[in-house]
PDB file of N, CA, C and O in Angstrom:
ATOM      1  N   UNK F 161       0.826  -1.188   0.000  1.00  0.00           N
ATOM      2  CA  UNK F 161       0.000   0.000   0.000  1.00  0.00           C
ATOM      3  C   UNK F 161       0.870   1.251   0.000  1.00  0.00           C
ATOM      4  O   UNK F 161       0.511   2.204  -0.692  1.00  0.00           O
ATOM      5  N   UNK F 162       2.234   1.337   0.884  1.00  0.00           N
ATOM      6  CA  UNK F 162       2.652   2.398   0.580  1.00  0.00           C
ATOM      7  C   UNK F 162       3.410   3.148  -0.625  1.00  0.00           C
ATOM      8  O   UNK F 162       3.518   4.300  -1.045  1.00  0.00           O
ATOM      9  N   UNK F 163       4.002   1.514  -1.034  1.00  0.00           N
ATOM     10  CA  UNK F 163       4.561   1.683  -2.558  1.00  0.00           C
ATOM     11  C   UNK F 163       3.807   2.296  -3.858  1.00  0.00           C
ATOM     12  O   UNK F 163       4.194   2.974  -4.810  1.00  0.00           O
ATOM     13  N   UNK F 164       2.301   1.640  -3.391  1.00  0.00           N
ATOM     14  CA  UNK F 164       1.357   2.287  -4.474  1.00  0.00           C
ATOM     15  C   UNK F 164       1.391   3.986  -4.489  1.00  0.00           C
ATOM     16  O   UNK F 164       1.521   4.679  -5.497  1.00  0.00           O
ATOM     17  N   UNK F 165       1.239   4.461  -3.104  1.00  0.00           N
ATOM     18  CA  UNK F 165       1.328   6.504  -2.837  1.00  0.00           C
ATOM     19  C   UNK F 165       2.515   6.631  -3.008  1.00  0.00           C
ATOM     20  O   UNK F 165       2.778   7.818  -3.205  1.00  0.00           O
ATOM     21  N   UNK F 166       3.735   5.736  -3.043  1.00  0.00           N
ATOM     22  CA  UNK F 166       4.796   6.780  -3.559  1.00  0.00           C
ATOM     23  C   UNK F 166       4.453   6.514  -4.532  1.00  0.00           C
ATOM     24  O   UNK F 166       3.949   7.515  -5.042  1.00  0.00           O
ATOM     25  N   UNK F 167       4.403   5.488  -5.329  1.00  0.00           N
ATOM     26  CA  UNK F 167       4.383   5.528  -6.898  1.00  0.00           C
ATOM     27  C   UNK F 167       3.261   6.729  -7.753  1.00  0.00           C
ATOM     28  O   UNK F 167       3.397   7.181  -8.890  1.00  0.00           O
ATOM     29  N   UNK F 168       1.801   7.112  -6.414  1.00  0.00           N
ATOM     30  CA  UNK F 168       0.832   7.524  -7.520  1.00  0.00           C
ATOM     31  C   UNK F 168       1.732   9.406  -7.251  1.00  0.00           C
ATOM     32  O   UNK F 168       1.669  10.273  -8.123  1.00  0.00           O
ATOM     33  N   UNK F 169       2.366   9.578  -6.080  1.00  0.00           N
ATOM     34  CA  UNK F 169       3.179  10.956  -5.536  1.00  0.00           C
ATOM     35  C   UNK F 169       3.961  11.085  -7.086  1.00  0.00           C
ATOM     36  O   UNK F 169       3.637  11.973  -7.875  1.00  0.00           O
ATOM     37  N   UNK F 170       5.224   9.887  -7.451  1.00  0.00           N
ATOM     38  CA  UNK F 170       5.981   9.955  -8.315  1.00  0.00           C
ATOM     39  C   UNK F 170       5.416  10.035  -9.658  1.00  0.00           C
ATOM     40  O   UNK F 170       6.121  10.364 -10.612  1.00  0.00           O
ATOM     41  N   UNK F 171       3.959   9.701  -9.803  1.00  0.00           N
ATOM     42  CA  UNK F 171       3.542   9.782 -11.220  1.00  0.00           C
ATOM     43  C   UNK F 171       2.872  11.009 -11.370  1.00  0.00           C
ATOM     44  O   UNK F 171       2.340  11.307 -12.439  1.00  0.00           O
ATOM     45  N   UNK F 172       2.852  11.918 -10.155  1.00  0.00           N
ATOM     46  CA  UNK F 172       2.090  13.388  -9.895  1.00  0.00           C
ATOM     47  C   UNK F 172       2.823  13.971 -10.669  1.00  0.00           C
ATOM     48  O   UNK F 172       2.523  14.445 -11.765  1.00  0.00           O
ATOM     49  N   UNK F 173       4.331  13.969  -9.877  1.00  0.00           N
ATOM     50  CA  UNK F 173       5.082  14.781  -9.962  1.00  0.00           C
ATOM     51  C   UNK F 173       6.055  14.964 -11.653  1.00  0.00           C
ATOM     52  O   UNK F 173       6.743  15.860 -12.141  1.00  0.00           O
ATOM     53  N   UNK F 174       5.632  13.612 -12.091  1.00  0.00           N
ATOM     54  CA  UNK F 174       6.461  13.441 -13.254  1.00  0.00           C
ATOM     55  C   UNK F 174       5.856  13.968 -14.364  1.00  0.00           C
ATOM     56  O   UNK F 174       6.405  13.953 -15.465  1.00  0.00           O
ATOM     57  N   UNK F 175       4.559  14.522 -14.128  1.00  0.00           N
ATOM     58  CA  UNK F 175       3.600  15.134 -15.154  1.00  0.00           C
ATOM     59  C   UNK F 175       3.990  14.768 -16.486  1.00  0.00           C
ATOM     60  O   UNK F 175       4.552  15.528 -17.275  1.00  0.00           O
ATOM     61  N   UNK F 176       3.497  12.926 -16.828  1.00  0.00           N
ATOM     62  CA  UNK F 176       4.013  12.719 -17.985  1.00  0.00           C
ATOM     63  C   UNK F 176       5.415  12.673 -18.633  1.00  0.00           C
ATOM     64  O   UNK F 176       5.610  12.323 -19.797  1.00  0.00           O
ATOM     65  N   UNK F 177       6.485  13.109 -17.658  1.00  0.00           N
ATOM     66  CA  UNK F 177       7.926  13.525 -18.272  1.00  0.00           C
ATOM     67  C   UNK F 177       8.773  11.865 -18.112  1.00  0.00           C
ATOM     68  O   UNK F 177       9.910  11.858 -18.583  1.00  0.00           O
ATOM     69  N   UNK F 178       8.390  10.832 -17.635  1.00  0.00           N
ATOM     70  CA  UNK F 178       8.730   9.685 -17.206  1.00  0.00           C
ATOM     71  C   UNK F 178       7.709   8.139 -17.385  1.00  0.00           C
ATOM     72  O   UNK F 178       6.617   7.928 -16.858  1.00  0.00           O
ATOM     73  N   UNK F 179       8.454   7.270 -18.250  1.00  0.00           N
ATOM     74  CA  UNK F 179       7.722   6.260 -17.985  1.00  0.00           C
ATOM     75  C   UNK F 179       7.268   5.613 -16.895  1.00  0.00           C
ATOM     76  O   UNK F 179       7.910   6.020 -15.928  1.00  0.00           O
ATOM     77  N   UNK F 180       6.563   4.895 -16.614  1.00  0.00           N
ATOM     78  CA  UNK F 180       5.874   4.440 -15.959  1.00  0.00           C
ATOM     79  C   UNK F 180       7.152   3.095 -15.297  1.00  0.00           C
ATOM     80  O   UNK F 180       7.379   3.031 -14.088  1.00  0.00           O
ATOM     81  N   UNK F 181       7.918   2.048 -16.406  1.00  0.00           N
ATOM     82  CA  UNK F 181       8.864   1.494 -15.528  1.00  0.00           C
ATOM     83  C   UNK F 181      10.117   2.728 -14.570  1.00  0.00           C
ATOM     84  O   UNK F 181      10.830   2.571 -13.580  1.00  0.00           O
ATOM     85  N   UNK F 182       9.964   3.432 -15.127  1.00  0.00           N
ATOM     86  CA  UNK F 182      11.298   4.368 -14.969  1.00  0.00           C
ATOM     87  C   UNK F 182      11.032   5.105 -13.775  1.00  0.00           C
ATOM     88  O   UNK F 182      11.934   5.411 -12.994  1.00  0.00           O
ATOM     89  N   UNK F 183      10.006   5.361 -13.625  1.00  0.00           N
ATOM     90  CA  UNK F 183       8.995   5.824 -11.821  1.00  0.00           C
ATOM     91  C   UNK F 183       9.385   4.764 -11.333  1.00  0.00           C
ATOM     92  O   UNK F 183      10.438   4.798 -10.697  1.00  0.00           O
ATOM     93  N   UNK F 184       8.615   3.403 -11.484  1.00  0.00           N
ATOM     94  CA  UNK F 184       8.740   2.268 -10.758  1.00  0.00           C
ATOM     95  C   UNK F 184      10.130   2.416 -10.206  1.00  0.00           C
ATOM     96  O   UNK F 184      10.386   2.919  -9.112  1.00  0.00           O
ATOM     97  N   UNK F 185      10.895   1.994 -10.952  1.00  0.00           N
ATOM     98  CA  UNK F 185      12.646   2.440 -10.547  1.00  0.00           C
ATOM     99  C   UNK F 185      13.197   2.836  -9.808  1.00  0.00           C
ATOM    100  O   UNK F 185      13.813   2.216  -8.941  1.00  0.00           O
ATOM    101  N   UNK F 186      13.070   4.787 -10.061  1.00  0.00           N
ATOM    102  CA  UNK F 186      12.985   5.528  -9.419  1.00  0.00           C
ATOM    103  C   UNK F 186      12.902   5.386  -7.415  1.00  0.00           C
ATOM    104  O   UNK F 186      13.538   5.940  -6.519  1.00  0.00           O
ATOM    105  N   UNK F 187      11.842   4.412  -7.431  1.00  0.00           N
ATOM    106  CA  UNK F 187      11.245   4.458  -6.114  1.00  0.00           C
ATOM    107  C   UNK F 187      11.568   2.938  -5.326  1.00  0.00           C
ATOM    108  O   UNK F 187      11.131   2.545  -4.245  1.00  0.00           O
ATOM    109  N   UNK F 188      12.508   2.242  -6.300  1.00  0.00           N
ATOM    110  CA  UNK F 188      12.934   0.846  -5.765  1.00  0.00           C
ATOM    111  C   UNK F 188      11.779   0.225  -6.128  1.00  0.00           C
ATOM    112  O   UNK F 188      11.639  -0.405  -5.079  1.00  0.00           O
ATOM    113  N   UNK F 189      10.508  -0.208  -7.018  1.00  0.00           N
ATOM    114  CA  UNK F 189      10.199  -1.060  -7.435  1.00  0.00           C
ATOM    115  C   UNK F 189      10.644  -1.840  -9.085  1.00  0.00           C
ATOM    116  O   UNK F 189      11.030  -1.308 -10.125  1.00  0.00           O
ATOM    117  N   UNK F 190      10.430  -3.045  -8.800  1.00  0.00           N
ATOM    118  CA  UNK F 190      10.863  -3.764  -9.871  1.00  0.00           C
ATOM    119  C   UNK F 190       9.771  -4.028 -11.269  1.00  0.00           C
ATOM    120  O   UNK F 190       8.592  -3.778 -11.017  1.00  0.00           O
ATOM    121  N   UNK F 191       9.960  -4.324 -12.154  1.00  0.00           N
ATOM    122  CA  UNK F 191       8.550  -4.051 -13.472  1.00  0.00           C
ATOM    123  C   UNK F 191       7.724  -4.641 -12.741  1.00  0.00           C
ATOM    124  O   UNK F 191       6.845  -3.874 -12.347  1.00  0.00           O
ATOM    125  N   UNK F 192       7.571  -6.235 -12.198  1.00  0.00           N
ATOM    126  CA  UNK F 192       6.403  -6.773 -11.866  1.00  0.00           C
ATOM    127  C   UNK F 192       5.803  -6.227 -10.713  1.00  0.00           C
ATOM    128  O   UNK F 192       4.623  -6.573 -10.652  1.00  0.00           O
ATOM    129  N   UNK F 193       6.290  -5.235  -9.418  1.00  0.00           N
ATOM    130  CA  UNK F 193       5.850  -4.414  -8.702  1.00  0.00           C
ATOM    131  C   UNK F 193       4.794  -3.651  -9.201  1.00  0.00           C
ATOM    132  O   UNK F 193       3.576  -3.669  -9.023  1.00  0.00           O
ATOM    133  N   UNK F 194       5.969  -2.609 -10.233  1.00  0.00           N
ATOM    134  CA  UNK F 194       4.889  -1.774 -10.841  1.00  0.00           C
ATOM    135  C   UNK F 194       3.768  -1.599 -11.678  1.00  0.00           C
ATOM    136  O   UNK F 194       3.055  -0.601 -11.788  1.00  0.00           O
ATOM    137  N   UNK F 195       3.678  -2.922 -12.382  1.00  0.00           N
ATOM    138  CA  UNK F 195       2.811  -3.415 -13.160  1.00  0.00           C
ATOM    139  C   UNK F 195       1.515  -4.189 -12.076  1.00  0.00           C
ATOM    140  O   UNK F 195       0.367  -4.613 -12.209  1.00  0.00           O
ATOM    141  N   UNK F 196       2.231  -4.087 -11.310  1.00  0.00           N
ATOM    142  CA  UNK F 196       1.008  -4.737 -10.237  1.00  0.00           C
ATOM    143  C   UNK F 196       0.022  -3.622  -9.439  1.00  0.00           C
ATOM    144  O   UNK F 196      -1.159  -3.807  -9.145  1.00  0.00           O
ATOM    145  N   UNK F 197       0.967  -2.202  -9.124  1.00  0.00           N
ATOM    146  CA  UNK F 197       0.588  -1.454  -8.434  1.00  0.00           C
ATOM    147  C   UNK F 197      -0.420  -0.224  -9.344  1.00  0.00           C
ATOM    148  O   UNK F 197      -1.272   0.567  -8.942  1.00  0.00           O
ATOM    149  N   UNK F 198       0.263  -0.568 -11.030  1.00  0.00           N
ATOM    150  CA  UNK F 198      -0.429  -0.380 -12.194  1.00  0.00           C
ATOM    151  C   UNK F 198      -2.293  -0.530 -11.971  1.00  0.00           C
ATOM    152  O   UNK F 198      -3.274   0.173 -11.728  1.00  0.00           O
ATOM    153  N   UNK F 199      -1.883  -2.082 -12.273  1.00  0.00           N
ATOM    154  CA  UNK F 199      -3.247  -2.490 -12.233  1.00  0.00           C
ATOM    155  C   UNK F 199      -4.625  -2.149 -11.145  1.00  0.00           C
ATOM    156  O   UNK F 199      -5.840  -1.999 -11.278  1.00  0.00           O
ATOM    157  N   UNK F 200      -3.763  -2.134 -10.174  1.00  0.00           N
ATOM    158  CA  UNK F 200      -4.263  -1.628  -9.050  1.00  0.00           C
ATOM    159  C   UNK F 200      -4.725  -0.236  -9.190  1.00  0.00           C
ATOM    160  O   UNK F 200      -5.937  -0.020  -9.186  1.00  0.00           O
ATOM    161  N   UNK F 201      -3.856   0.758  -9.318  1.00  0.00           N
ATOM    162  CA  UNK F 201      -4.557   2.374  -9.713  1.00  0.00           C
ATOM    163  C   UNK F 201      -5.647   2.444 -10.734  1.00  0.00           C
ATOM    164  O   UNK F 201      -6.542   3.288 -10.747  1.00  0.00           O
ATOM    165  N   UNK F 202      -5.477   1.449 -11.605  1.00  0.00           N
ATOM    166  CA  UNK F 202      -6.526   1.580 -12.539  1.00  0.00           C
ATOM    167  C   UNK F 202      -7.916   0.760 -12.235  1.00  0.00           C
ATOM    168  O   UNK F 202      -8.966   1.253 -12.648  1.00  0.00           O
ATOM    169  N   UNK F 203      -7.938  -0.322 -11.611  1.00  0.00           N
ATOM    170  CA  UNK F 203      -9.105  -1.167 -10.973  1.00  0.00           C
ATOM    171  C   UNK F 203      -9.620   0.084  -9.913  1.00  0.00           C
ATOM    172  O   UNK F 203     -10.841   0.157  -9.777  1.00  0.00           O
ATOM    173  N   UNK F 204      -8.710   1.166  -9.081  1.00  0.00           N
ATOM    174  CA  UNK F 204      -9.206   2.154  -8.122  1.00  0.00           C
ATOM    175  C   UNK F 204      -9.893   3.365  -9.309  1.00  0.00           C
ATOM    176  O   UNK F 204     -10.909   3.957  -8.946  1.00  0.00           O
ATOM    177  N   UNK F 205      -9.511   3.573 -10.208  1.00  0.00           N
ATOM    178  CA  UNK F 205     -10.430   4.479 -11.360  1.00  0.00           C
ATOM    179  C   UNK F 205      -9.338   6.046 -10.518  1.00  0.00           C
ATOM    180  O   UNK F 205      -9.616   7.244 -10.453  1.00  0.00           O
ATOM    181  N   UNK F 206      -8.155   5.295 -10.035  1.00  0.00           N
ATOM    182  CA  UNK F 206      -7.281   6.633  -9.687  1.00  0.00           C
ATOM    183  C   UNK F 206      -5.935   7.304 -10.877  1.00  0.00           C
ATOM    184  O   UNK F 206      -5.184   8.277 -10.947  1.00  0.00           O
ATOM    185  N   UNK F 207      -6.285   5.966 -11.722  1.00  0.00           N
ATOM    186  CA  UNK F 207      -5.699   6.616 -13.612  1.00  0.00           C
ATOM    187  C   UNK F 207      -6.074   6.050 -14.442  1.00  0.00           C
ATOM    188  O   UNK F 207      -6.635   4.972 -14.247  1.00  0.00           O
ATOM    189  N   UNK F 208      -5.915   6.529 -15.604  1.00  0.00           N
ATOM    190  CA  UNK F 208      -6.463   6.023 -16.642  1.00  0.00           C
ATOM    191  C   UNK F 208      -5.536   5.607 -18.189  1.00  0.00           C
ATOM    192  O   UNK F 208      -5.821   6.606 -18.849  1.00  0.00           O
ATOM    193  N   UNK F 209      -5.049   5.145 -18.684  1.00  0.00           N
ATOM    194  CA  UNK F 209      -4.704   5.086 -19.639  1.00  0.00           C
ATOM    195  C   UNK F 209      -4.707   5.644 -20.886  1.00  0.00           C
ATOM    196  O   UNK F 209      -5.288   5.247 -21.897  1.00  0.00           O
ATOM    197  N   UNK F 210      -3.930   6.705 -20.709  1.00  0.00           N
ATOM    198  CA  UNK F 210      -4.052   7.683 -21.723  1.00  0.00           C
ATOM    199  C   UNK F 210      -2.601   8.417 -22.137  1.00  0.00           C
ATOM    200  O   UNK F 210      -1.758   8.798 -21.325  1.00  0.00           O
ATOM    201  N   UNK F 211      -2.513   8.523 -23.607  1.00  0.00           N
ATOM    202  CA  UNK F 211      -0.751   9.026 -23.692  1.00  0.00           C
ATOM    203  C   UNK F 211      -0.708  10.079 -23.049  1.00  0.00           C
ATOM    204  O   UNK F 211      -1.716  10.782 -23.112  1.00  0.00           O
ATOM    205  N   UNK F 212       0.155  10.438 -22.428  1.00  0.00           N
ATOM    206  CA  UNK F 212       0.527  11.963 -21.527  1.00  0.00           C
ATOM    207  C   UNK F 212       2.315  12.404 -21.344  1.00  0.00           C
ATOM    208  O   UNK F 212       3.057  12.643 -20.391  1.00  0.00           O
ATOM    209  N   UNK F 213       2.452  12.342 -22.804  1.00  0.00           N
ATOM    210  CA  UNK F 213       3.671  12.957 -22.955  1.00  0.00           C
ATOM    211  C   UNK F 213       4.740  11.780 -22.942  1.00  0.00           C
ATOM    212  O   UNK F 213       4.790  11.066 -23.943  1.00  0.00           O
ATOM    213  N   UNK F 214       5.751  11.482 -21.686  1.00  0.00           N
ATOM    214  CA  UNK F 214       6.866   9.799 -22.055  1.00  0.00           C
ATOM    215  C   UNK F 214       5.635   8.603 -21.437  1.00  0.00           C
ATOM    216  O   UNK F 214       5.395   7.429 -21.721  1.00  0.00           O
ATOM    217  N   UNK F 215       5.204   9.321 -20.731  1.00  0.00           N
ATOM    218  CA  UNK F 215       4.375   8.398 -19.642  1.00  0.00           C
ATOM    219  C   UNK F 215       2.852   8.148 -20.898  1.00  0.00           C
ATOM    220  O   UNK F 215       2.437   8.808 -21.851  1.00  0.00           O
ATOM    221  N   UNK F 216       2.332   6.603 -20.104  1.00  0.00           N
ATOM    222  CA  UNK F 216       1.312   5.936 -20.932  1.00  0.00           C
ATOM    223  C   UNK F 216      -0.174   6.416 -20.503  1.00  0.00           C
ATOM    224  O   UNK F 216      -1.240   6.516 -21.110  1.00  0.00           O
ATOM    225  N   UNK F 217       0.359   6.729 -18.838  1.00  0.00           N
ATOM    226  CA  UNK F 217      -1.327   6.918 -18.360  1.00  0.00           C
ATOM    227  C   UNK F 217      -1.158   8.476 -17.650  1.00  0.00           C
ATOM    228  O   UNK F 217      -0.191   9.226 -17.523  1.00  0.00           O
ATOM    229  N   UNK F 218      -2.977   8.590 -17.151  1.00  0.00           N
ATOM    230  CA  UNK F 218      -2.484   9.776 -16.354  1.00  0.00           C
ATOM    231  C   UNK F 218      -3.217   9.804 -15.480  1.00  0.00           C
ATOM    232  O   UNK F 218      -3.638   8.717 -15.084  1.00  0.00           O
ATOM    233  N   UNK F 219      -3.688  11.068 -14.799  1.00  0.00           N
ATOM    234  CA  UNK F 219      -4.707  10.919 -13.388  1.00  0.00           C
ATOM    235  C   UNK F 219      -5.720  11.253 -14.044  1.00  0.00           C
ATOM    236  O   UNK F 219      -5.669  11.868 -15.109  1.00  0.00           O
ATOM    237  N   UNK F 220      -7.081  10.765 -13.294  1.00  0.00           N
ATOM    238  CA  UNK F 220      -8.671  11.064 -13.410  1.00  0.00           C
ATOM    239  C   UNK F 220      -8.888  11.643 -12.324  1.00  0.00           C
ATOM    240  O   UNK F 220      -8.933  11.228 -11.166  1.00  0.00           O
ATOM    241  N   UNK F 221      -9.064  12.948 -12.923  1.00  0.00           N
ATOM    242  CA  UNK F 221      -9.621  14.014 -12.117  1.00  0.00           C
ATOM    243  C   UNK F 221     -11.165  13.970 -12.193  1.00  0.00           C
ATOM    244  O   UNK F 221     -11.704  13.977 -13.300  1.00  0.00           O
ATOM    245  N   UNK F 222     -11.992  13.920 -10.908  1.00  0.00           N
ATOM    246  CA  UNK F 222     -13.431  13.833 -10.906  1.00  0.00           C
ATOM    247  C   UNK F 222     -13.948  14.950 -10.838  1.00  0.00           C
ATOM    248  O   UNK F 222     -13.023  15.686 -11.184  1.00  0.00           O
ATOM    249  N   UNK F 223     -15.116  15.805 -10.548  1.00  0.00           N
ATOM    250  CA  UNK F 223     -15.389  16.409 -10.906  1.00  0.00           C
ATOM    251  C   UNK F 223     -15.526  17.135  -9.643  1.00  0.00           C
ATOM    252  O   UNK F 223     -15.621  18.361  -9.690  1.00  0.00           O
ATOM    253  N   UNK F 224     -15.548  16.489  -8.453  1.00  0.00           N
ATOM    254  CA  UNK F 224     -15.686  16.811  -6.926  1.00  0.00           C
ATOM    255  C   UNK F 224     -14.055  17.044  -6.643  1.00  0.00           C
ATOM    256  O   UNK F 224     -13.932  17.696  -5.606  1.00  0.00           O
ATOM    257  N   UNK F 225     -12.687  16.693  -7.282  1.00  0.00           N
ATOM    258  CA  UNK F 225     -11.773  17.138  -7.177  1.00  0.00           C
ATOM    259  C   UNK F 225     -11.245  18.463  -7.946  1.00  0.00           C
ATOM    260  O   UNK F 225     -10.398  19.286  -7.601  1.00  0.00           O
ATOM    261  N   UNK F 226     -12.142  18.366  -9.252  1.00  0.00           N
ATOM    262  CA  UNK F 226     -12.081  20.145  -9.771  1.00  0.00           C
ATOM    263  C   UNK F 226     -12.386  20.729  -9.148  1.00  0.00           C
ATOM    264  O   UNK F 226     -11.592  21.621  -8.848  1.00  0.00           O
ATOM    265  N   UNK F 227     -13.903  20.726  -8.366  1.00  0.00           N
ATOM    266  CA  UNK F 227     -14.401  21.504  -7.998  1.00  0.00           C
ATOM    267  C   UNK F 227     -13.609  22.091  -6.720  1.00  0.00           C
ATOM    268  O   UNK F 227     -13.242  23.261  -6.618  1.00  0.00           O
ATOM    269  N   UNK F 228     -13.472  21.393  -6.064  1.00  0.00           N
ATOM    270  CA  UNK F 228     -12.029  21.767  -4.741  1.00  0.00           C
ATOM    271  C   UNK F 228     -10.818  22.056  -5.614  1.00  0.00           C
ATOM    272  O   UNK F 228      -9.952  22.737  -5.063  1.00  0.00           O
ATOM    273  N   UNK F 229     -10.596  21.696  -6.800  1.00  0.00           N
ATOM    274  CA  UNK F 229      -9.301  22.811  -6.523  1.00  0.00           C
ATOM    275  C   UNK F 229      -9.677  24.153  -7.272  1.00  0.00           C
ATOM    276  O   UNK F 229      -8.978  25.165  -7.324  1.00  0.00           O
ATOM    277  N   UNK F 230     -10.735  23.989  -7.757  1.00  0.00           N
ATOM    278  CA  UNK F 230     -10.841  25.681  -7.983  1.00  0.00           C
ATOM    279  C   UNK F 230     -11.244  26.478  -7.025  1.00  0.00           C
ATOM    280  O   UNK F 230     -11.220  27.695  -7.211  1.00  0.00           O
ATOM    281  N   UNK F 231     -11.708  25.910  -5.771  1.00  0.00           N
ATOM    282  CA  UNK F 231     -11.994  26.795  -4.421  1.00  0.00           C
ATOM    283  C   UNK F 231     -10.682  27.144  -3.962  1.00  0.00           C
ATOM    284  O   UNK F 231     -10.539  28.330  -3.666  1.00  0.00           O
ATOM    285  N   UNK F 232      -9.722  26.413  -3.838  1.00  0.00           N
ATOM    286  CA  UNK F 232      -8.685  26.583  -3.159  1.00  0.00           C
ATOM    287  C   UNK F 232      -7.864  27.499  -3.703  1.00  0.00           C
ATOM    288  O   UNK F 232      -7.054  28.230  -3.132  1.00  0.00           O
ATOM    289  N   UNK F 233      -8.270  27.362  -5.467  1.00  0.00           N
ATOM    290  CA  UNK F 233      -7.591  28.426  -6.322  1.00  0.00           C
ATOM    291  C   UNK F 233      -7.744  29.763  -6.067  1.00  0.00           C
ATOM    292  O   UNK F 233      -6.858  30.575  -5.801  1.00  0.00           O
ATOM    293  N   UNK F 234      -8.936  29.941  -6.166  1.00  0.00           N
ATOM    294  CA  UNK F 234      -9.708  31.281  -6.154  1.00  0.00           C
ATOM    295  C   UNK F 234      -9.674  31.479  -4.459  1.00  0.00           C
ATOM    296  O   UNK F 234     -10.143  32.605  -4.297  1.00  0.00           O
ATOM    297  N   UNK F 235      -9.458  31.112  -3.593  1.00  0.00           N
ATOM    298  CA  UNK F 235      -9.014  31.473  -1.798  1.00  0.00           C
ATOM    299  C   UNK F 235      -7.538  31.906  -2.250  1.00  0.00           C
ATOM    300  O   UNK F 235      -7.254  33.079  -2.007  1.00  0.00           O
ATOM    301  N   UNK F 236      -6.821  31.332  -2.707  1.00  0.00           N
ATOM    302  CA  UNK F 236      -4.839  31.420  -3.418  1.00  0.00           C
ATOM    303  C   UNK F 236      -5.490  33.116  -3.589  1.00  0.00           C
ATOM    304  O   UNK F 236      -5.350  33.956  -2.700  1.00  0.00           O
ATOM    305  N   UNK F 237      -6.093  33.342  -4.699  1.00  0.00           N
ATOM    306  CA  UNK F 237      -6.152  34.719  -5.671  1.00  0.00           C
ATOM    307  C   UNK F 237      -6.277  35.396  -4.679  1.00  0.00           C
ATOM    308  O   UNK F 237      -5.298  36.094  -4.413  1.00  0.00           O
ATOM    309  N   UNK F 238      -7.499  35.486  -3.725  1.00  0.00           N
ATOM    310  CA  UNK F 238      -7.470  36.389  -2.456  1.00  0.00           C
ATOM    311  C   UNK F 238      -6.701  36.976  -2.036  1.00  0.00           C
ATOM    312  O   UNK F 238      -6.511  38.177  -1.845  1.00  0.00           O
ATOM    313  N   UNK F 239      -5.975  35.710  -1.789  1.00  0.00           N
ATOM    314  CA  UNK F 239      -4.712  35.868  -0.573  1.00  0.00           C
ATOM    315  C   UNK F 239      -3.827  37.051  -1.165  1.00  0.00           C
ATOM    316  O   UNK F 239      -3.597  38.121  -0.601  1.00  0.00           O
ATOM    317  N   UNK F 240      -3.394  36.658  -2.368  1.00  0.00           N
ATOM    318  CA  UNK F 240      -2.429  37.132  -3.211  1.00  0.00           C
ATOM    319  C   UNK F 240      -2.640  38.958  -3.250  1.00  0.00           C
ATOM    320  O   UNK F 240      -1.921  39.903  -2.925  1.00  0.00           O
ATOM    321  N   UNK F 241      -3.707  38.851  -3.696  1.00  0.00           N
ATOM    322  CA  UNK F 241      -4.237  40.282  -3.778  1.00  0.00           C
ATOM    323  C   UNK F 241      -4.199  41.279  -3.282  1.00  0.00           C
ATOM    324  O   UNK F 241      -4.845  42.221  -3.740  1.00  0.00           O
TER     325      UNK F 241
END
């Protein structure tokens, strides 16, 4: 379980710039790790398979997670102001 949050942290952060074995890697897992922890994010509907630059998949953003980050956005603008 924890390998899966670094891995889904490391696939945040890689915004597409990194394959998916090469994260795995990255974080000390081996292909069949990550192909496991793969399957797993995607059976959770927490990515989806889609090209996104080196990387194959990406995140599914719902619509209850837009909606929070545009609150948090627009509280940011406030602040700023």
């Amino acid at each position: 379980m924890r390998d899966k949050d670094r891995f889904l942290n490391a696939l945040i952060k890689s915004n597409g710039n990194h394959n998916v074995l090469d994260l795995g890697a990255q974080i000390g897992l081996d292909e069949n790790a990550t192909m496991e922890i793969i399957a797993q994010l995607l059976a959770e509907f927490k990515i989806e398979y889609a090209v996104n630059g080196a990387c194959d998949y990406s995140l599914i953003r719902r619509k209850s997670q837009i909606k929070k980050a545009n609150r948090s956005k627009k509280g940011q603008k406030a602040t700023l102001i």
